[in-house]
Short mmCIF file of C-alpha atoms in Angstrom, two decimals:
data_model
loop_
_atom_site.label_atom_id
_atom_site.label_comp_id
_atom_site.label_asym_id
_atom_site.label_seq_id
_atom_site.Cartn_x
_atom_site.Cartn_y
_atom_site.Cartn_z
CA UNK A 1 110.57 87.60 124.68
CA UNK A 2 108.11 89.22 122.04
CA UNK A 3 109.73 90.02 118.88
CA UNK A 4 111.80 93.33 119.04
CA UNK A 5 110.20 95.62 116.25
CA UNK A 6 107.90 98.29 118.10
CA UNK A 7 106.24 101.81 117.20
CA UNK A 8 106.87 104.34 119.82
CA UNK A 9 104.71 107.49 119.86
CA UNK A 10 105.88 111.04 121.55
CA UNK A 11 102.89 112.61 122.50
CA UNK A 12 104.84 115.75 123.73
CA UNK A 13 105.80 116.04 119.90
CA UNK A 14 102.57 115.85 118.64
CA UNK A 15 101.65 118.70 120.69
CA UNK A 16 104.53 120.43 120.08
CA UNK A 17 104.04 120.23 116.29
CA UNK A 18 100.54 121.32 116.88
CA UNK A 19 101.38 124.57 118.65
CA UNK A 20 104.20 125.54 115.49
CA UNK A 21 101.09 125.09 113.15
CA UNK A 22 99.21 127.52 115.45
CA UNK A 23 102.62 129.67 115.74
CA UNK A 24 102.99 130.40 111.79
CA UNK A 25 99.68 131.79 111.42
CA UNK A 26 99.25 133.32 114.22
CA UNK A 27 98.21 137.35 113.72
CA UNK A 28 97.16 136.31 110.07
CA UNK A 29 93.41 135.13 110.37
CA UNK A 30 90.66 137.00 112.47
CA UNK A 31 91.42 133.82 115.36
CA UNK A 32 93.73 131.52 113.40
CA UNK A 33 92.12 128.97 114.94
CA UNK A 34 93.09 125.36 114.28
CA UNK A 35 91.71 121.77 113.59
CA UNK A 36 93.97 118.95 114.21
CA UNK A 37 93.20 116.62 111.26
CA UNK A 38 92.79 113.26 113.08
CA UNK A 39 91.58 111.34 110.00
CA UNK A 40 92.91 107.97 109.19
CA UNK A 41 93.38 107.08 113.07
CA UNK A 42 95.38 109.77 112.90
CA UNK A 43 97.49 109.00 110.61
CA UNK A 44 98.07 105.84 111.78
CA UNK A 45 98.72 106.83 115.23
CA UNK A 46 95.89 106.64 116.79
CA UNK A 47 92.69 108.41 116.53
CA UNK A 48 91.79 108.71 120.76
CA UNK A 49 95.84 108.63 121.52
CA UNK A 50 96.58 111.60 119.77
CA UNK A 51 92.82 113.67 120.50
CA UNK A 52 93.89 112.91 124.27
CA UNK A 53 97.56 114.04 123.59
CA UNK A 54 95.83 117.41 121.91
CA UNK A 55 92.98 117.36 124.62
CA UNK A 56 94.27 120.59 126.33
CA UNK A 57 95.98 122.44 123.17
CA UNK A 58 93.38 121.47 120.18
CA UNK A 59 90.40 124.14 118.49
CA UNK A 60 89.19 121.34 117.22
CA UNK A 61 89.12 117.76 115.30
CA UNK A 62 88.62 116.60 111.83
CA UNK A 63 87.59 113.81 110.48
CA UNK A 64 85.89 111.72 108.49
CA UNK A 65 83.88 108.66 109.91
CA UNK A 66 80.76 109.58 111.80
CA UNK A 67 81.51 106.44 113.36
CA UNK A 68 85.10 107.87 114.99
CA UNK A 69 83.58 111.04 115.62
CA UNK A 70 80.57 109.96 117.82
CA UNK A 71 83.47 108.07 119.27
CA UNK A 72 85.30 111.31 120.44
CA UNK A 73 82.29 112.77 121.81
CA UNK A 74 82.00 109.36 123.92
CA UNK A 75 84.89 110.07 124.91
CA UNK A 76 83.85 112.85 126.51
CA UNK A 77 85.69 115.70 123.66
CA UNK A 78 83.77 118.53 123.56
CA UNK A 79 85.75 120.64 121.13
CA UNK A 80 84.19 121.35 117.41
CA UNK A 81 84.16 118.12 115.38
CA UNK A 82 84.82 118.53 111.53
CA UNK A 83 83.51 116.25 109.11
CA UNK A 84 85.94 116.50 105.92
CA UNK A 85 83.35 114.69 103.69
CA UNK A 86 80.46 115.02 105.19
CA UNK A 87 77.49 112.87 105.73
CA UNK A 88 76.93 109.95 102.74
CA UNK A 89 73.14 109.66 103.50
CA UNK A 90 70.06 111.21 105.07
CA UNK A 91 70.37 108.86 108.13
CA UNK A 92 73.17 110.32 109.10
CA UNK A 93 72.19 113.83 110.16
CA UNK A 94 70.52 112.64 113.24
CA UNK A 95 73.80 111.57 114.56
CA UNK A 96 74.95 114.68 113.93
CA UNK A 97 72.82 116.92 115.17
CA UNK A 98 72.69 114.68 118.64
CA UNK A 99 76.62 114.93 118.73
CA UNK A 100 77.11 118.21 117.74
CA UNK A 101 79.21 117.37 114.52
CA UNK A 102 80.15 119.96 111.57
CA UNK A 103 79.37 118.34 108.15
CA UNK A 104 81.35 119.55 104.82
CA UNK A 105 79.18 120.25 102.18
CA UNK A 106 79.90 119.61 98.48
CA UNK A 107 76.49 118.49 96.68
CA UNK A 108 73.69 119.93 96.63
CA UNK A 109 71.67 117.16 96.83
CA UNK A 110 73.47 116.96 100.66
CA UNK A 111 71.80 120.41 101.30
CA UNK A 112 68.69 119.14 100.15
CA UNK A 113 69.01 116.49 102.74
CA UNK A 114 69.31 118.81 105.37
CA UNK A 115 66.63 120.98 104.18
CA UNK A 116 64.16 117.77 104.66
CA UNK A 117 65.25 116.23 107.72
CA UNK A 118 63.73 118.05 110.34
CA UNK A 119 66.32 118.46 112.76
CA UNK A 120 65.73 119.88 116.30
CA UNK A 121 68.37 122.73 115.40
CA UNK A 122 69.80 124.69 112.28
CA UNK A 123 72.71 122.48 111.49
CA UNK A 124 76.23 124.37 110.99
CA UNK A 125 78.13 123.24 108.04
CA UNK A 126 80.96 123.96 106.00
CA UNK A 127 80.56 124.80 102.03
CA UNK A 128 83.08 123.20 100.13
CA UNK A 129 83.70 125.34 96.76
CA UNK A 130 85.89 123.86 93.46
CA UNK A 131 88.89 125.90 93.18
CA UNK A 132 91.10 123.45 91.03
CA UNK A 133 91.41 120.53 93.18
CA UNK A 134 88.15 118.78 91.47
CA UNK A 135 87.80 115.89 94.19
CA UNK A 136 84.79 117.49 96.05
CA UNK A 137 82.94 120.66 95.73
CA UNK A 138 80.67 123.14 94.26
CA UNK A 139 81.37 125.08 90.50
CA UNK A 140 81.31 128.25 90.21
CA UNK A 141 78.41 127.63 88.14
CA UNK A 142 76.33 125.80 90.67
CA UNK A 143 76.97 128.88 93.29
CA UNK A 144 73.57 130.86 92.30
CA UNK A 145 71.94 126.82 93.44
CA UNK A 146 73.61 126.82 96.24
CA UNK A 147 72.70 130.49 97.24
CA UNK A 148 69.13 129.62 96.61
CA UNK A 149 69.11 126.88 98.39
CA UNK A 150 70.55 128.79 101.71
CA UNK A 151 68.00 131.39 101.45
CA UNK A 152 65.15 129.31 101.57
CA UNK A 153 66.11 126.75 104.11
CA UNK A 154 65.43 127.33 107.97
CA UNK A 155 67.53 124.27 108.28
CA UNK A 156 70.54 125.27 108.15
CA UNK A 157 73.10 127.31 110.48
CA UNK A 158 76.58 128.95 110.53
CA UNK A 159 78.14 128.55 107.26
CA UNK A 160 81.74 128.31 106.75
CA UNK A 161 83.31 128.81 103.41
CA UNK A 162 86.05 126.61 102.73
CA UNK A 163 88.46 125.03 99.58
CA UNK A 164 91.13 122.35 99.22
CA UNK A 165 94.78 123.47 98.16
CA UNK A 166 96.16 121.27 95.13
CA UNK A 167 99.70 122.69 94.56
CA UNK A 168 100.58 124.97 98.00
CA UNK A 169 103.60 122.36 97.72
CA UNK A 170 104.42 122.65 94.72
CA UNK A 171 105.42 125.57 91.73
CA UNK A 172 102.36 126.44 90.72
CA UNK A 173 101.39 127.24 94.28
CA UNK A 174 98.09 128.69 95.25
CA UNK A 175 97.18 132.65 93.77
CA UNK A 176 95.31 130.87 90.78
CA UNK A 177 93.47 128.79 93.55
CA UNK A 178 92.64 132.00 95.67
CA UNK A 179 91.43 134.08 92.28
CA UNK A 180 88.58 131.58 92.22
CA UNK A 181 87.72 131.12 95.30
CA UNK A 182 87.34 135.13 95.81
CA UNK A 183 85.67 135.34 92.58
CA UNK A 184 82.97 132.45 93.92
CA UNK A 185 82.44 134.11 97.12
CA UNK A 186 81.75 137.61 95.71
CA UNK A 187 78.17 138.68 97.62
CA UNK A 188 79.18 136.47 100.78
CA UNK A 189 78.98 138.68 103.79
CA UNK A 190 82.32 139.58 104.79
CA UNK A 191 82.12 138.15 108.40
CA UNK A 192 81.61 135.00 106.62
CA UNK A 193 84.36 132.65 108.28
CA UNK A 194 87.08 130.89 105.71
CA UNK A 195 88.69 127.99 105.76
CA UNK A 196 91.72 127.18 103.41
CA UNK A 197 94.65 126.50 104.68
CA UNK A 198 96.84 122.89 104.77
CA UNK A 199 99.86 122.01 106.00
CA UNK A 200 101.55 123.35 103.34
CA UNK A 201 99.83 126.64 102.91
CA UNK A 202 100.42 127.05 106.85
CA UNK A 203 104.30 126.91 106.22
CA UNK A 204 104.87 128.53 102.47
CA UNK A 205 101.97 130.84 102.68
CA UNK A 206 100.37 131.96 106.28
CA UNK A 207 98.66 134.68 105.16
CA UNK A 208 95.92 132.16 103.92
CA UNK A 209 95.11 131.39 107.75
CA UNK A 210 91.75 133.35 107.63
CA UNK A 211 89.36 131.90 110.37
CA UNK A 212 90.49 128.21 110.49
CA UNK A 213 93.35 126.23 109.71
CA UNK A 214 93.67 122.12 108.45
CA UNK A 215 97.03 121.37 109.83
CA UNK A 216 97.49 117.28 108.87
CA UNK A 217 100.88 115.60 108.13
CA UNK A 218 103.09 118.43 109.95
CA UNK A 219 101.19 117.90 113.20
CA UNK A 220 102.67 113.93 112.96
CA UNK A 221 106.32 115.15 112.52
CA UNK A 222 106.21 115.06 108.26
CA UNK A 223 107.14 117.38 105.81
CA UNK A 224 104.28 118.53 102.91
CA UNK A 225 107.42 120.03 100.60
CA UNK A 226 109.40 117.28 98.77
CA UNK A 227 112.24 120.20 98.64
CA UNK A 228 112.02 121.11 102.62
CA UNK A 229 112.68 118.88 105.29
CA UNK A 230 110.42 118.73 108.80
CA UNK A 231 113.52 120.04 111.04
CA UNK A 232 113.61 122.90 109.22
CA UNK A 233 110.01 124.02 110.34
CA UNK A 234 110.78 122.85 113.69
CA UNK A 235 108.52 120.05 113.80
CA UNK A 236 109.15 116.99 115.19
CA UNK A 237 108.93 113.10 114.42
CA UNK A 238 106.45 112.06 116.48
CA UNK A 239 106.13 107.97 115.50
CA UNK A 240 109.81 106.05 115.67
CA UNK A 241 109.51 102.68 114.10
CA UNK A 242 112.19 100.72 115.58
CA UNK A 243 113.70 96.98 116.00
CA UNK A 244 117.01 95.13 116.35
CA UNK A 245 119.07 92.93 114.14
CA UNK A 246 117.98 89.04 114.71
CA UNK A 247 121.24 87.66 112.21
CA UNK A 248 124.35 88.27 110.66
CA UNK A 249 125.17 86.76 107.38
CA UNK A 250 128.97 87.14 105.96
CA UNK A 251 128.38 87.04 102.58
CA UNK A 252 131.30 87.59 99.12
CA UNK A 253 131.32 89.08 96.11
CA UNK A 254 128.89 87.20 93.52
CA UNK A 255 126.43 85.71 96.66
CA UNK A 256 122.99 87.57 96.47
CA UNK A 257 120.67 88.82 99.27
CA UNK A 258 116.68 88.07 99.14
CA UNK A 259 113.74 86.92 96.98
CA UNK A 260 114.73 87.12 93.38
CA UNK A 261 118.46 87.71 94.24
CA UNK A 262 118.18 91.58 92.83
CA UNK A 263 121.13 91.95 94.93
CA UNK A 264 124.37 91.01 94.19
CA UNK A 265 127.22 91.80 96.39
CA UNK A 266 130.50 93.18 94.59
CA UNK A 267 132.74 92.65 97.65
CA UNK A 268 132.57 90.61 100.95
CA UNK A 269 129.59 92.17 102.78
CA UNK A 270 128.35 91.78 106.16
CA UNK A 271 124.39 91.92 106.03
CA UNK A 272 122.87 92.25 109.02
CA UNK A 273 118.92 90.91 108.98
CA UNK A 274 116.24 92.71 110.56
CA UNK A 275 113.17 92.36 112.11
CA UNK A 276 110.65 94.54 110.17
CA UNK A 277 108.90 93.37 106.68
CA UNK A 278 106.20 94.58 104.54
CA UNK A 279 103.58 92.71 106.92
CA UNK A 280 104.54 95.37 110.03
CA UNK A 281 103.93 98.35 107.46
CA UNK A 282 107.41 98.84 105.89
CA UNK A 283 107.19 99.48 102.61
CA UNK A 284 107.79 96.45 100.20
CA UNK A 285 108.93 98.67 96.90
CA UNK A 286 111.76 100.06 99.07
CA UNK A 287 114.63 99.24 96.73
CA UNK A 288 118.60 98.58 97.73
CA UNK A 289 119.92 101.44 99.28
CA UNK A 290 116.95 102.95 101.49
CA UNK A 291 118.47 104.45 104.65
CA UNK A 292 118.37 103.14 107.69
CA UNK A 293 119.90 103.65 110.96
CA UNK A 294 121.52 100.88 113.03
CA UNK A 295 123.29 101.65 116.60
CA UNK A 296 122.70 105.23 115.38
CA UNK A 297 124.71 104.63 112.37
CA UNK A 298 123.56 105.02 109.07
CA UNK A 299 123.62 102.48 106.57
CA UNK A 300 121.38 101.46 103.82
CA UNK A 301 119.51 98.43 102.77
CA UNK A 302 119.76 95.62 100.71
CA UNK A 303 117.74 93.47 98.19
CA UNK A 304 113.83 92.92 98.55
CA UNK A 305 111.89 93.79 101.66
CA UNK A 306 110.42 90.40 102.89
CA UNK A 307 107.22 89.94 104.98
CA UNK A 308 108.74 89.81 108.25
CA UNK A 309 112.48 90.57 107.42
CA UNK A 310 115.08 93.40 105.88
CA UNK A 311 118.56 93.17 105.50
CA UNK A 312 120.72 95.91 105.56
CA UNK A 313 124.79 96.39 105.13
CA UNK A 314 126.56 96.35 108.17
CA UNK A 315 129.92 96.07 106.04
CA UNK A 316 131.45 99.44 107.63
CA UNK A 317 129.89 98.86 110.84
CA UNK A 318 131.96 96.59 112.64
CA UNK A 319 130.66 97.29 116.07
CA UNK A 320 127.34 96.21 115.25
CA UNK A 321 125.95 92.57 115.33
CA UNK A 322 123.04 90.47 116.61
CA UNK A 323 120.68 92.71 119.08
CA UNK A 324 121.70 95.83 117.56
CA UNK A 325 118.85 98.33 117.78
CA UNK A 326 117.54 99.64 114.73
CA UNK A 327 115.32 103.17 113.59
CA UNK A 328 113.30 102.39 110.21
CA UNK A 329 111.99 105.72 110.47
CA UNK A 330 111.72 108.65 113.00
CA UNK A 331 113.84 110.15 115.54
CA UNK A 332 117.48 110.90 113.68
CA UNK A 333 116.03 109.29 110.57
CA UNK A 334 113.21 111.64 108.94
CA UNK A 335 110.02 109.78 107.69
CA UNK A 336 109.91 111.85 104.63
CA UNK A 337 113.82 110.51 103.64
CA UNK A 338 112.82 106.78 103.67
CA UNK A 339 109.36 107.35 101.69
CA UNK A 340 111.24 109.22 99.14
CA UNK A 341 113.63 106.77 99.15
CA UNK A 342 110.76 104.71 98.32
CA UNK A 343 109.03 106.30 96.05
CA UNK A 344 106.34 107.56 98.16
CA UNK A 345 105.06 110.10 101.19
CA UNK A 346 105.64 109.86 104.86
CA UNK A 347 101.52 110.07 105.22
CA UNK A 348 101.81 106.09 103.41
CA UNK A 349 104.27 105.04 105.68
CA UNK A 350 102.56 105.77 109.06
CA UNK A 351 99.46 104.96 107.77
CA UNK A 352 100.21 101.56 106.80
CA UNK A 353 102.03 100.34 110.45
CA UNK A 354 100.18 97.23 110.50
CA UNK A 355 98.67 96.07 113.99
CA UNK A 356 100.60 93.53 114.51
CA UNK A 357 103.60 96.16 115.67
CA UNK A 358 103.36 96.80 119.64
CA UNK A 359 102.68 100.81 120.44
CA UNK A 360 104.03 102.47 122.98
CA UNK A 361 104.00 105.79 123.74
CA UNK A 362 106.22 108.40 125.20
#
């Protein structure tokens, strides 16, 4: 028999979540159009598994390997393609002019670039402006370059404005954001089309839908708001890690469970021992006390994550033993509630299920 822990995958979820991103900004932008943000093999659930699940639903994809994007078109996708960080060298622009790819913009020297290549058509693009975020993009003091360099160039086609939320989840939120980015498109034709919106602006704030929309971590079941849970926005856990218990150790107080003993039992436990370690993608940091569900039950861990083992307390669960299926994350046991437990985001936990856990999906 192959050892219990797997990943299952709803692919009618995905969708689903998809079409609630589309639903909550829908009468707000002049199409409210939508990319389904397919980096990171999708989040870790994989890049052609979920563009085939959003085949007959999805505006378009974004991305950002030229590599998995060529690999789409392949495929035979012929929806838009979005690079999120464009090309990283003149050899690249070839590839995507053949394949019909959308680079994002955010140097000028990548304009240049574009301007020399010689392509057989003006290339679309998307102009990444600086609002706060200060990862990529163009100052508003680099603007009048950039305008210059737009003019002059033959090279270049449809440009689409966009910027990068850094707080839409947070207090701060995103009018000090907006003020900048409407002071830094002043003298843009109006029709020009806009891009701003992420996951979290989609939920808290739809009225920043404009032409397209970046939907990411909500369209895999997760939650962008630390104080908000996914249920709540109707979306739905699309990747259940799951496994069984392999032993049951009876254990009293003063014995200690795992690598460095960092815990110590104050009463006679029952500690049931799971298959899932930090090697299948669970997250070693997890401390004591991270939920988890067992026969549907909840219950919480115990001691360090090992590399191919848990343990967990199966003291008040008396009906559970030996082959006793298990939910890490997912369905009845939200992502976002184990990472926090953790100390992290729900986008780190499906990103790191390691390949060594069998897929399946649903």
């Amino acid at each position: 028999m192959p050892r219990p822990i797997q990943a299952r995958i709803d692919l009618a979820a995905l969708r689903h979540n998809y079409l609630i991103a589309k639903s909550h900004v829908a009468g707000h932008g002049r199409a409210a159009r939508a990319w389904a943000v397919v980096k990171a093999d999708a989040y870790g659930h994989g890049l052609m598994r979920a563009a085939m699940a959003l085949a007959e639903v999805a505006d378009g994809y974004a991305l950002l390997d030229l590599e998995a994007a060529v690999a789409l078109r392949d495929a035979g996708f012929r929806q838009p393609i979005l690079l999120l960080e464009g090309f990283f060298g003149p050899d690249d622009l070839s590839t995507c002019a053949e394949y019909g790819l959308i680079p994002c913009i955010h140097r000028i020297e990548q304009l240049q670039m574009i301007h020399a290549a010689a392509l057989p058509l003006r290339l679309p693009i998307y102009l990444k402006l600086n609002t706060g975020m200060n990862r990529l993009g163009f100052t508003p003091d680099q603007m009048p370059a950039v305008r210059l360099v737009l003019t002059n160039s033959s090279a270049l086609g449809a440009v689409t404005l966009m910027t990068h939320f850094a707080e839409a989840d947070g207090g701060r939120g995103i009018d000090w954001q907006l003020e900048r980015f409407e002071a830094m498109r002043e003298g843009w034709p109006a029709a020009c089309p806009v891009s701003l919106a992420n996951s979290a602006a989609i939920l808290r704030y739809p009225l920043t839908a404009h032409d397209w929309v970046r939907p990411g971590i909500m369209l895999y079941g997760g939650s962008p708001f630390a104080d908000a849970d996914a249920a709540s926005f109707d979306l739905k856990p699309v990747m259940t890690l799951h496994s069984r218990i392999l032993a049951v150790q009876e254990i009293v107080a003063g014995e200690r469970v795992g690598y460095g003993g960092i815990f110590e039992a104050q009463q006679p436990m029952r500690v049931g021992v799971v298959a899932c370690g930090y090697a299948d993608g669970y997250p070693r940091h997890a401390p004591s006390g991270t939920p988890i569900l067992v026969a549907g039950q909840r219950t919480q861990t115990l001691g360090r994550v090992s590399m191919d083992m848990l343990a967990c307390d199966l003291s008040k669960l008396p009906d559970t033993g030996v082959d006793s299926p298990v939910v890490l994350w997912g369905e009845g046991l939200p992502a976002d509630e184990v990472a926090a437990a953790a100390g992290t985001i729900s986008y780190e936990l499906f990103c790191a299920l390691a390949r060594r856990v069998p897929v399946v999906e649903v």
